[in-house]
């Protein structure tokens, strides 16, 4: 079955595929939990699986604190599924803040178990990081 749609938009996140960079890009737009949290990540997993070998850029500048259940699902289901898609590069876009109200460091720590990881502060730097290896 072909993936007919190459983007996802909700009040909580956007996900799109940029063929010219061979990258799936996801940006959190606001705090999300349960299905609102899982649907964009599920779409990103499908995009990456359909476009095997793509890199993944996750914009976490609109950070928030995920629930323990959502984090467990992310680390046990999402990251391994993305890795199985052939993705080996995970780039995080974060802010330079000392904000304890998010799990960005946990995401990065867990992603390093599967992927080459870069942490940058803008989409332009994320695209530039694609050529680092």
mmCIF file with all atom_site columns, C-alpha atoms in Angstrom:
data_model
loop_
_atom_site.group_PDB
_atom_site.id
_atom_site.type_symbol
_atom_site.label_atom_id
_atom_site.label_alt_id
_atom_site.label_comp_id
_atom_site.label_asym_id
_atom_site.label_entity_id
_atom_site.label_seq_id
_atom_site.pdbx_PDB_ins_code
_atom_site.Cartn_x
_atom_site.Cartn_y
_atom_site.Cartn_z
_atom_site.occupancy
_atom_site.B_iso_or_equiv
_atom_site.pdbx_formal_charge
_atom_site.auth_seq_id
_atom_site.auth_comp_id
_atom_site.auth_asym_id
_atom_site.auth_atom_id
_atom_site.pdbx_PDB_model_num
ATOM 1   C CA . UNK A 1 1   ? 0.000  0.000  0.000  1.00 0.00 ? 1   UNK A CA 1
ATOM 2   C CA . UNK A 1 2   ? 1.372  3.389  -0.971 1.00 0.00 ? 2   UNK A CA 1
ATOM 3   C CA . UNK A 1 3   ? 1.483  6.225  1.490  1.00 0.00 ? 3   UNK A CA 1
ATOM 4   C CA . UNK A 1 4   ? -0.864 8.748  -0.110 1.00 0.00 ? 4   UNK A CA 1
ATOM 5   C CA . UNK A 1 5   ? -0.221 11.689 2.222  1.00 0.00 ? 5   UNK A CA 1
ATOM 6   C CA . UNK A 1 6   ? 3.231  13.030 2.981  1.00 0.00 ? 6   UNK A CA 1
ATOM 7   C CA . UNK A 1 7   ? 2.286  15.362 5.816  1.00 0.00 ? 7   UNK A CA 1
ATOM 8   C CA . UNK A 1 8   ? 0.325  15.407 9.047  1.00 0.00 ? 8   UNK A CA 1
ATOM 9   C CA . UNK A 1 9   ? -0.977 18.498 10.817 1.00 0.00 ? 9   UNK A CA 1
ATOM 10  C CA . UNK A 1 10  ? -2.745 18.740 14.162 1.00 0.00 ? 10  UNK A CA 1
ATOM 11  C CA . UNK A 1 11  ? -2.993 21.249 16.986 1.00 0.00 ? 11  UNK A CA 1
ATOM 12  C CA . UNK A 1 12  ? -0.108 19.400 18.635 1.00 0.00 ? 12  UNK A CA 1
ATOM 13  C CA . UNK A 1 13  ? 2.385  18.556 15.893 1.00 0.00 ? 13  UNK A CA 1
ATOM 14  C CA . UNK A 1 14  ? 3.266  18.690 12.228 1.00 0.00 ? 14  UNK A CA 1
ATOM 15  C CA . UNK A 1 15  ? 5.067  15.947 10.348 1.00 0.00 ? 15  UNK A CA 1
ATOM 16  C CA . UNK A 1 16  ? 6.316  16.174 6.776  1.00 0.00 ? 16  UNK A CA 1
ATOM 17  C CA . UNK A 1 17  ? 8.716  14.488 4.406  1.00 0.00 ? 17  UNK A CA 1
ATOM 18  C CA . UNK A 1 18  ? 11.238 16.530 2.435  1.00 0.00 ? 18  UNK A CA 1
ATOM 19  C CA . UNK A 1 19  ? 12.335 14.385 -0.506 1.00 0.00 ? 19  UNK A CA 1
ATOM 20  C CA . UNK A 1 20  ? 15.100 16.798 -1.532 1.00 0.00 ? 20  UNK A CA 1
ATOM 21  C CA . UNK A 1 21  ? 16.820 16.119 1.820  1.00 0.00 ? 21  UNK A CA 1
ATOM 22  C CA . UNK A 1 22  ? 15.532 12.545 2.321  1.00 0.00 ? 22  UNK A CA 1
ATOM 23  C CA . UNK A 1 23  ? 14.341 13.563 5.762  1.00 0.00 ? 23  UNK A CA 1
ATOM 24  C CA . UNK A 1 24  ? 11.187 13.277 7.825  1.00 0.00 ? 24  UNK A CA 1
ATOM 25  C CA . UNK A 1 25  ? 10.630 16.397 9.920  1.00 0.00 ? 25  UNK A CA 1
ATOM 26  C CA . UNK A 1 26  ? 8.390  16.531 12.972 1.00 0.00 ? 26  UNK A CA 1
ATOM 27  C CA . UNK A 1 27  ? 7.701  19.627 15.029 1.00 0.00 ? 27  UNK A CA 1
ATOM 28  C CA . UNK A 1 28  ? 5.799  19.712 18.282 1.00 0.00 ? 28  UNK A CA 1
ATOM 29  C CA . UNK A 1 29  ? 3.364  22.635 18.302 1.00 0.00 ? 29  UNK A CA 1
ATOM 30  C CA . UNK A 1 30  ? 2.100  22.251 21.843 1.00 0.00 ? 30  UNK A CA 1
ATOM 31  C CA . UNK A 1 31  ? 1.730  19.937 24.791 1.00 0.00 ? 31  UNK A CA 1
ATOM 32  C CA . UNK A 1 32  ? 0.318  16.565 23.798 1.00 0.00 ? 32  UNK A CA 1
ATOM 33  C CA . UNK A 1 33  ? -0.583 13.395 25.659 1.00 0.00 ? 33  UNK A CA 1
ATOM 34  C CA . UNK A 1 34  ? -2.057 9.968  24.852 1.00 0.00 ? 34  UNK A CA 1
ATOM 35  C CA . UNK A 1 35  ? -3.484 9.796  21.327 1.00 0.00 ? 35  UNK A CA 1
ATOM 36  C CA . UNK A 1 36  ? -2.599 13.433 20.594 1.00 0.00 ? 36  UNK A CA 1
ATOM 37  C CA . UNK A 1 37  ? 1.013  12.510 21.376 1.00 0.00 ? 37  UNK A CA 1
ATOM 38  C CA . UNK A 1 38  ? 1.040  9.148  19.639 1.00 0.00 ? 38  UNK A CA 1
ATOM 39  C CA . UNK A 1 39  ? -0.687 9.950  16.330 1.00 0.00 ? 39  UNK A CA 1
ATOM 40  C CA . UNK A 1 40  ? 2.021  12.277 14.962 1.00 0.00 ? 40  UNK A CA 1
ATOM 41  C CA . UNK A 1 41  ? 4.764  9.869  16.024 1.00 0.00 ? 41  UNK A CA 1
ATOM 42  C CA . UNK A 1 42  ? 2.908  6.977  14.379 1.00 0.00 ? 42  UNK A CA 1
ATOM 43  C CA . UNK A 1 43  ? 2.654  9.016  11.188 1.00 0.00 ? 43  UNK A CA 1
ATOM 44  C CA . UNK A 1 44  ? 6.389  9.791  11.367 1.00 0.00 ? 44  UNK A CA 1
ATOM 45  C CA . UNK A 1 45  ? 7.117  6.071  11.770 1.00 0.00 ? 45  UNK A CA 1
ATOM 46  C CA . UNK A 1 46  ? 5.032  5.299  8.651  1.00 0.00 ? 46  UNK A CA 1
ATOM 47  C CA . UNK A 1 47  ? 6.766  8.064  6.669  1.00 0.00 ? 47  UNK A CA 1
ATOM 48  C CA . UNK A 1 48  ? 10.185 6.774  7.640  1.00 0.00 ? 48  UNK A CA 1
ATOM 49  C CA . UNK A 1 49  ? 9.229  3.195  6.863  1.00 0.00 ? 49  UNK A CA 1
ATOM 50  C CA . UNK A 1 50  ? 7.888  4.185  3.442  1.00 0.00 ? 50  UNK A CA 1
ATOM 51  C CA . UNK A 1 51  ? 10.982 6.330  2.733  1.00 0.00 ? 51  UNK A CA 1
ATOM 52  C CA . UNK A 1 52  ? 13.505 3.793  3.991  1.00 0.00 ? 52  UNK A CA 1
ATOM 53  C CA . UNK A 1 53  ? 16.925 5.115  4.904  1.00 0.00 ? 53  UNK A CA 1
ATOM 54  C CA . UNK A 1 54  ? 15.703 8.649  5.582  1.00 0.00 ? 54  UNK A CA 1
ATOM 55  C CA . UNK A 1 55  ? 16.945 10.767 8.450  1.00 0.00 ? 55  UNK A CA 1
ATOM 56  C CA . UNK A 1 56  ? 14.636 12.120 11.150 1.00 0.00 ? 56  UNK A CA 1
ATOM 57  C CA . UNK A 1 57  ? 14.595 15.685 12.463 1.00 0.00 ? 57  UNK A CA 1
ATOM 58  C CA . UNK A 1 58  ? 12.533 16.358 15.592 1.00 0.00 ? 58  UNK A CA 1
ATOM 59  C CA . UNK A 1 59  ? 11.891 19.964 16.600 1.00 0.00 ? 59  UNK A CA 1
ATOM 60  C CA . UNK A 1 60  ? 11.498 20.033 20.375 1.00 0.00 ? 60  UNK A CA 1
ATOM 61  C CA . UNK A 1 61  ? 11.628 23.806 20.867 1.00 0.00 ? 61  UNK A CA 1
ATOM 62  C CA . UNK A 1 62  ? 8.017  23.737 22.091 1.00 0.00 ? 62  UNK A CA 1
ATOM 63  C CA . UNK A 1 63  ? 9.038  21.366 24.835 1.00 0.00 ? 63  UNK A CA 1
ATOM 64  C CA . UNK A 1 64  ? 6.750  19.874 27.421 1.00 0.00 ? 64  UNK A CA 1
ATOM 65  C CA . UNK A 1 65  ? 6.736  17.123 29.980 1.00 0.00 ? 65  UNK A CA 1
ATOM 66  C CA . UNK A 1 66  ? 5.501  13.835 28.521 1.00 0.00 ? 66  UNK A CA 1
ATOM 67  C CA . UNK A 1 67  ? 3.651  11.357 30.690 1.00 0.00 ? 67  UNK A CA 1
ATOM 68  C CA . UNK A 1 68  ? 5.568  8.269  31.858 1.00 0.00 ? 68  UNK A CA 1
ATOM 69  C CA . UNK A 1 69  ? 3.301  6.062  29.697 1.00 0.00 ? 69  UNK A CA 1
ATOM 70  C CA . UNK A 1 70  ? 3.970  8.145  26.578 1.00 0.00 ? 70  UNK A CA 1
ATOM 71  C CA . UNK A 1 71  ? 7.711  8.114  27.227 1.00 0.00 ? 71  UNK A CA 1
ATOM 72  C CA . UNK A 1 72  ? 7.767  4.368  27.772 1.00 0.00 ? 72  UNK A CA 1
ATOM 73  C CA . UNK A 1 73  ? 5.870  3.856  24.504 1.00 0.00 ? 73  UNK A CA 1
ATOM 74  C CA . UNK A 1 74  ? 8.330  6.177  22.727 1.00 0.00 ? 74  UNK A CA 1
ATOM 75  C CA . UNK A 1 75  ? 11.433 4.428  24.004 1.00 0.00 ? 75  UNK A CA 1
ATOM 76  C CA . UNK A 1 76  ? 10.125 0.867  23.652 1.00 0.00 ? 76  UNK A CA 1
ATOM 77  C CA . UNK A 1 77  ? 8.127  1.205  20.416 1.00 0.00 ? 77  UNK A CA 1
ATOM 78  C CA . UNK A 1 78  ? 8.864  4.380  18.457 1.00 0.00 ? 78  UNK A CA 1
ATOM 79  C CA . UNK A 1 79  ? 12.649 4.526  18.552 1.00 0.00 ? 79  UNK A CA 1
ATOM 80  C CA . UNK A 1 80  ? 13.127 0.824  17.659 1.00 0.00 ? 80  UNK A CA 1
ATOM 81  C CA . UNK A 1 81  ? 10.557 1.130  14.828 1.00 0.00 ? 81  UNK A CA 1
ATOM 82  C CA . UNK A 1 82  ? 12.317 4.167  13.406 1.00 0.00 ? 82  UNK A CA 1
ATOM 83  C CA . UNK A 1 83  ? 15.636 2.309  13.582 1.00 0.00 ? 83  UNK A CA 1
ATOM 84  C CA . UNK A 1 84  ? 14.129 -0.691 11.758 1.00 0.00 ? 84  UNK A CA 1
ATOM 85  C CA . UNK A 1 85  ? 13.072 1.665  8.948  1.00 0.00 ? 85  UNK A CA 1
ATOM 86  C CA . UNK A 1 86  ? 16.730 2.106  8.058  1.00 0.00 ? 86  UNK A CA 1
ATOM 87  C CA . UNK A 1 87  ? 17.009 5.515  9.678  1.00 0.00 ? 87  UNK A CA 1
ATOM 88  C CA . UNK A 1 88  ? 20.409 5.940  11.295 1.00 0.00 ? 88  UNK A CA 1
ATOM 89  C CA . UNK A 1 89  ? 20.439 9.721  11.824 1.00 0.00 ? 89  UNK A CA 1
ATOM 90  C CA . UNK A 1 90  ? 18.300 11.501 14.430 1.00 0.00 ? 90  UNK A CA 1
ATOM 91  C CA . UNK A 1 91  ? 18.623 15.274 14.726 1.00 0.00 ? 91  UNK A CA 1
ATOM 92  C CA . UNK A 1 92  ? 17.017 17.192 17.572 1.00 0.00 ? 92  UNK A CA 1
ATOM 93  C CA . UNK A 1 93  ? 16.218 20.887 17.422 1.00 0.00 ? 93  UNK A CA 1
ATOM 94  C CA . UNK A 1 94  ? 16.153 22.292 20.958 1.00 0.00 ? 94  UNK A CA 1
ATOM 95  C CA . UNK A 1 95  ? 16.349 25.623 22.757 1.00 0.00 ? 95  UNK A CA 1
ATOM 96  C CA . UNK A 1 96  ? 19.208 26.725 24.987 1.00 0.00 ? 96  UNK A CA 1
ATOM 97  C CA . UNK A 1 97  ? 17.247 26.812 28.217 1.00 0.00 ? 97  UNK A CA 1
ATOM 98  C CA . UNK A 1 98  ? 17.576 25.266 31.623 1.00 0.00 ? 98  UNK A CA 1
ATOM 99  C CA . UNK A 1 99  ? 14.017 24.026 31.727 1.00 0.00 ? 99  UNK A CA 1
ATOM 100 C CA . UNK A 1 100 ? 13.224 21.030 33.852 1.00 0.00 ? 100 UNK A CA 1
ATOM 101 C CA . UNK A 1 101 ? 9.674  20.874 32.440 1.00 0.00 ? 101 UNK A CA 1
ATOM 102 C CA . UNK A 1 102 ? 10.589 18.607 29.550 1.00 0.00 ? 102 UNK A CA 1
ATOM 103 C CA . UNK A 1 103 ? 12.146 15.262 28.769 1.00 0.00 ? 103 UNK A CA 1
ATOM 104 C CA . UNK A 1 104 ? 14.465 16.387 25.974 1.00 0.00 ? 104 UNK A CA 1
ATOM 105 C CA . UNK A 1 105 ? 17.569 14.939 27.649 1.00 0.00 ? 105 UNK A CA 1
ATOM 106 C CA . UNK A 1 106 ? 15.834 11.562 28.058 1.00 0.00 ? 106 UNK A CA 1
ATOM 107 C CA . UNK A 1 107 ? 14.850 11.545 24.376 1.00 0.00 ? 107 UNK A CA 1
ATOM 108 C CA . UNK A 1 108 ? 18.429 12.322 23.339 1.00 0.00 ? 108 UNK A CA 1
ATOM 109 C CA . UNK A 1 109 ? 19.923 9.738  25.708 1.00 0.00 ? 109 UNK A CA 1
ATOM 110 C CA . UNK A 1 110 ? 17.613 6.981  24.436 1.00 0.00 ? 110 UNK A CA 1
ATOM 111 C CA . UNK A 1 111 ? 18.035 7.965  20.768 1.00 0.00 ? 111 UNK A CA 1
ATOM 112 C CA . UNK A 1 112 ? 21.814 7.596  21.095 1.00 0.00 ? 112 UNK A CA 1
ATOM 113 C CA . UNK A 1 113 ? 21.273 3.878  21.688 1.00 0.00 ? 113 UNK A CA 1
ATOM 114 C CA . UNK A 1 114 ? 20.039 3.510  18.097 1.00 0.00 ? 114 UNK A CA 1
ATOM 115 C CA . UNK A 1 115 ? 21.155 6.483  16.004 1.00 0.00 ? 115 UNK A CA 1
ATOM 116 C CA . UNK A 1 116 ? 23.881 8.972  15.220 1.00 0.00 ? 116 UNK A CA 1
ATOM 117 C CA . UNK A 1 117 ? 22.502 11.989 17.070 1.00 0.00 ? 117 UNK A CA 1
ATOM 118 C CA . UNK A 1 118 ? 22.971 15.709 16.560 1.00 0.00 ? 118 UNK A CA 1
ATOM 119 C CA . UNK A 1 119 ? 21.488 18.444 18.719 1.00 0.00 ? 119 UNK A CA 1
ATOM 120 C CA . UNK A 1 120 ? 21.105 21.811 17.002 1.00 0.00 ? 120 UNK A CA 1
ATOM 121 C CA . UNK A 1 121 ? 19.155 25.029 17.507 1.00 0.00 ? 121 UNK A CA 1
ATOM 122 C CA . UNK A 1 122 ? 17.443 25.583 14.143 1.00 0.00 ? 122 UNK A CA 1
ATOM 123 C CA . UNK A 1 123 ? 16.099 23.763 11.113 1.00 0.00 ? 123 UNK A CA 1
ATOM 124 C CA . UNK A 1 124 ? 18.892 25.236 8.960  1.00 0.00 ? 124 UNK A CA 1
ATOM 125 C CA . UNK A 1 125 ? 21.531 23.761 11.273 1.00 0.00 ? 125 UNK A CA 1
ATOM 126 C CA . UNK A 1 126 ? 19.671 20.439 11.235 1.00 0.00 ? 126 UNK A CA 1
ATOM 127 C CA . UNK A 1 127 ? 19.824 20.334 7.438  1.00 0.00 ? 127 UNK A CA 1
ATOM 128 C CA . UNK A 1 128 ? 23.492 21.286 7.598  1.00 0.00 ? 128 UNK A CA 1
ATOM 129 C CA . UNK A 1 129 ? 24.136 18.457 10.067 1.00 0.00 ? 129 UNK A CA 1
ATOM 130 C CA . UNK A 1 130 ? 22.944 15.948 7.465  1.00 0.00 ? 130 UNK A CA 1
ATOM 131 C CA . UNK A 1 131 ? 26.212 16.397 5.604  1.00 0.00 ? 131 UNK A CA 1
ATOM 132 C CA . UNK A 1 132 ? 28.412 16.013 8.704  1.00 0.00 ? 132 UNK A CA 1
ATOM 133 C CA . UNK A 1 133 ? 28.942 12.298 8.104  1.00 0.00 ? 133 UNK A CA 1
#
